Amino acid sequence: MSGVHLVGGGWDPAAAAAVYGPFLADATAAASGPPTIACVVLDEGDGADRFDQWASTLTGVAPCRPRPVLVPLGAVLDPALLEAADALLVGGGLTPGYADALVPVAAAIRSWLADGGRPYAGF
């Protein structure tokens, strides 16, 4: 895997370059051109808005193509939705909901990351 970037401490737009810059540098190194970033967002009814926030933050730091991967609350992520991406960002929010969405497919996600040398960022 290209890199694991763990994020915490809230949402401060002034810190975006310091927080997401290393992740996006790893993603760019793993891609041919601006990287496609799969942004997994737990959809609690505001998933599209939450994704727009991530997309704006990421593109404000470095050239990239954020792509929404909205997972409805109570559902499990389909790892096939990650296939075309160069990197994975898992958004922050309802921790038990993210656990329900990701733990059942954690092995598949780890394999996808490792097999493609893809970086991961998440909360």
CSV table of C-alpha atoms in Angstrom, one decimal:
chain,number,residue,atom,x,y,z
A,1,MET,CA,0.0,0.0,0.0
A,2,SER,CA,1.2,3.5,-0.8
A,3,GLY,CA,0.3,5.0,2.5
A,4,VAL,CA,-2.1,5.0,5.4
A,5,HIS,CA,-3.2,8.5,6.5
A,6,LEU,CA,-5.2,8.7,9.7
A,7,VAL,CA,-7.1,11.9,10.4
A,8,GLY,CA,-8.7,13.2,13.6
A,9,GLY,CA,-9.4,16.4,15.5
A,10,GLY,CA,-12.3,18.0,13.6
A,11,TRP,CA,-12.8,20.0,10.5
A,12,ASP,CA,-10.5,22.9,10.0
A,13,PRO,CA,-10.3,24.2,6.4
A,14,ALA,CA,-7.1,26.1,7.2
A,15,ALA,CA,-5.4,22.8,7.9
A,16,ALA,CA,-6.6,21.0,4.7
A,17,ALA,CA,-3.2,21.1,2.9
A,18,ALA,CA,-1.3,19.8,6.0
A,19,VAL,CA,-3.9,17.1,6.6
A,20,TYR,CA,-4.7,15.9,3.1
A,21,GLY,CA,-1.6,17.0,1.1
A,22,PRO,CA,0.5,13.9,2.0
A,23,PHE,CA,-2.5,11.5,1.1
A,24,LEU,CA,-3.1,13.3,-2.2
A,25,ALA,CA,0.7,13.2,-3.0
A,26,ASP,CA,0.6,9.4,-2.5
A,27,ALA,CA,-2.6,9.2,-4.6
A,28,THR,CA,-0.9,11.2,-7.4
A,29,ALA,CA,2.1,8.9,-7.3
A,30,ALA,CA,-0.2,5.8,-7.6
A,31,ALA,CA,-2.1,7.3,-10.6
A,32,SER,CA,-1.4,8.3,-14.2
A,33,GLY,CA,-2.6,11.9,-14.1
A,34,PRO,CA,-4.8,13.5,-11.4
A,35,PRO,CA,-5.9,10.6,-9.1
A,36,THR,CA,-9.5,9.5,-8.8
A,37,ILE,CA,-10.4,9.4,-5.1
A,38,ALA,CA,-13.2,7.1,-4.0
A,39,CYS,CA,-14.8,9.0,-1.1
A,40,VAL,CA,-16.8,6.6,1.0
A,41,VAL,CA,-19.5,8.6,2.8
A,42,LEU,CA,-22.1,7.1,5.2
A,43,ASP,CA,-25.4,8.5,3.9
A,44,GLU,CA,-27.4,9.6,6.8
A,45,GLY,CA,-29.7,11.7,4.6
A,46,ASP,CA,-27.0,14.3,3.8
A,47,GLY,CA,-24.6,12.1,1.9
A,48,ALA,CA,-24.4,14.2,-1.3
A,49,ASP,CA,-23.8,17.4,0.7
A,50,ARG,CA,-21.1,15.6,2.8
A,51,PHE,CA,-19.5,14.4,-0.4
A,52,ASP,CA,-19.5,17.9,-1.9
A,53,GLN,CA,-17.6,19.1,1.2
A,54,TRP,CA,-15.0,16.4,0.7
A,55,ALA,CA,-14.7,17.1,-3.0
A,56,SER,CA,-14.2,20.8,-2.4
A,57,THR,CA,-11.6,20.2,0.3
A,58,LEU,CA,-9.6,17.7,-1.7
A,59,THR,CA,-9.6,19.7,-5.0
A,60,GLY,CA,-8.6,22.8,-3.1
A,61,VAL,CA,-5.5,21.0,-1.9
A,62,ALA,CA,-4.4,19.2,-5.2
A,63,PRO,CA,-5.6,18.3,-8.6
A,64,CYS,CA,-7.8,15.2,-8.2
A,65,ARG,CA,-11.1,13.7,-9.2
A,66,PRO,CA,-13.2,12.9,-6.1
A,67,ARG,CA,-15.9,10.3,-6.7
A,68,PRO,CA,-18.8,9.7,-4.3
A,69,VAL,CA,-19.3,6.3,-2.9
A,70,LEU,CA,-22.4,6.8,-0.8
A,71,VAL,CA,-23.3,4.0,1.6
A,72,PRO,CA,-26.8,4.1,3.0
A,73,LEU,CA,-27.0,3.9,6.8
A,74,GLY,CA,-27.3,0.2,7.7
A,75,ALA,CA,-25.9,-1.0,4.4
A,76,VAL,CA,-22.5,-2.7,3.6
A,77,LEU,CA,-20.1,-1.1,1.2
A,78,ASP,CA,-19.9,-3.0,-2.2
A,79,PRO,CA,-16.1,-3.1,-2.8
A,80,ALA,CA,-16.7,-3.2,-6.5
A,81,LEU,CA,-17.6,0.4,-6.3
A,82,LEU,CA,-14.0,1.2,-5.6
A,83,GLU,CA,-12.5,-0.4,-8.7
A,84,ALA,CA,-11.9,2.6,-10.9
A,85,ALA,CA,-10.2,4.7,-8.1
A,86,ASP,CA,-6.6,5.3,-7.4
A,87,ALA,CA,-7.1,6.0,-3.6
A,88,LEU,CA,-9.6,5.7,-0.8
A,89,LEU,CA,-10.9,8.3,1.6
A,90,VAL,CA,-13.3,7.2,4.2
A,91,GLY,CA,-15.2,10.1,5.6
A,92,GLY,CA,-15.8,10.8,9.3
A,93,GLY,CA,-19.1,10.7,11.1
A,94,LEU,CA,-21.2,8.1,12.8
A,95,THR,CA,-18.5,5.6,13.9
A,96,PRO,CA,-20.8,2.6,14.5
A,97,GLY,CA,-22.4,3.2,11.1
A,98,TYR,CA,-19.1,3.2,9.3
A,99,ALA,CA,-18.1,0.0,11.2
A,100,ASP,CA,-21.3,-1.7,10.0
A,101,ALA,CA,-20.6,-0.6,6.4
A,102,LEU,CA,-16.9,-1.5,6.3
A,103,VAL,CA,-16.0,-4.3,8.8
A,104,PRO,CA,-17.8,-7.1,6.8
A,105,VAL,CA,-15.7,-6.2,3.7
A,106,ALA,CA,-12.5,-5.1,5.4
A,107,ALA,CA,-10.4,-8.0,3.9
A,108,ALA,CA,-11.6,-7.1,0.4
A,109,ILE,CA,-10.8,-3.4,1.0
A,110,ARG,CA,-7.3,-4.2,2.3
A,111,SER,CA,-6.6,-6.4,-0.7
A,112,TRP,CA,-7.8,-3.8,-3.1
A,113,LEU,CA,-5.6,-1.2,-1.5
A,114,ALA,CA,-2.5,-3.4,-1.4
A,115,ASP,CA,-2.9,-5.0,-4.8
A,116,GLY,CA,-3.0,-1.5,-6.5
A,117,GLY,CA,-0.5,0.2,-4.2
A,118,ARG,CA,-3.4,2.6,-3.3
A,119,PRO,CA,-3.3,5.0,-0.4
A,120,TYR,CA,-5.9,5.2,2.3
A,121,ALA,CA,-7.1,8.2,4.4
A,122,GLY,CA,-9.8,8.0,7.0
A,123,PHE,CA,-11.0,8.9,10.5
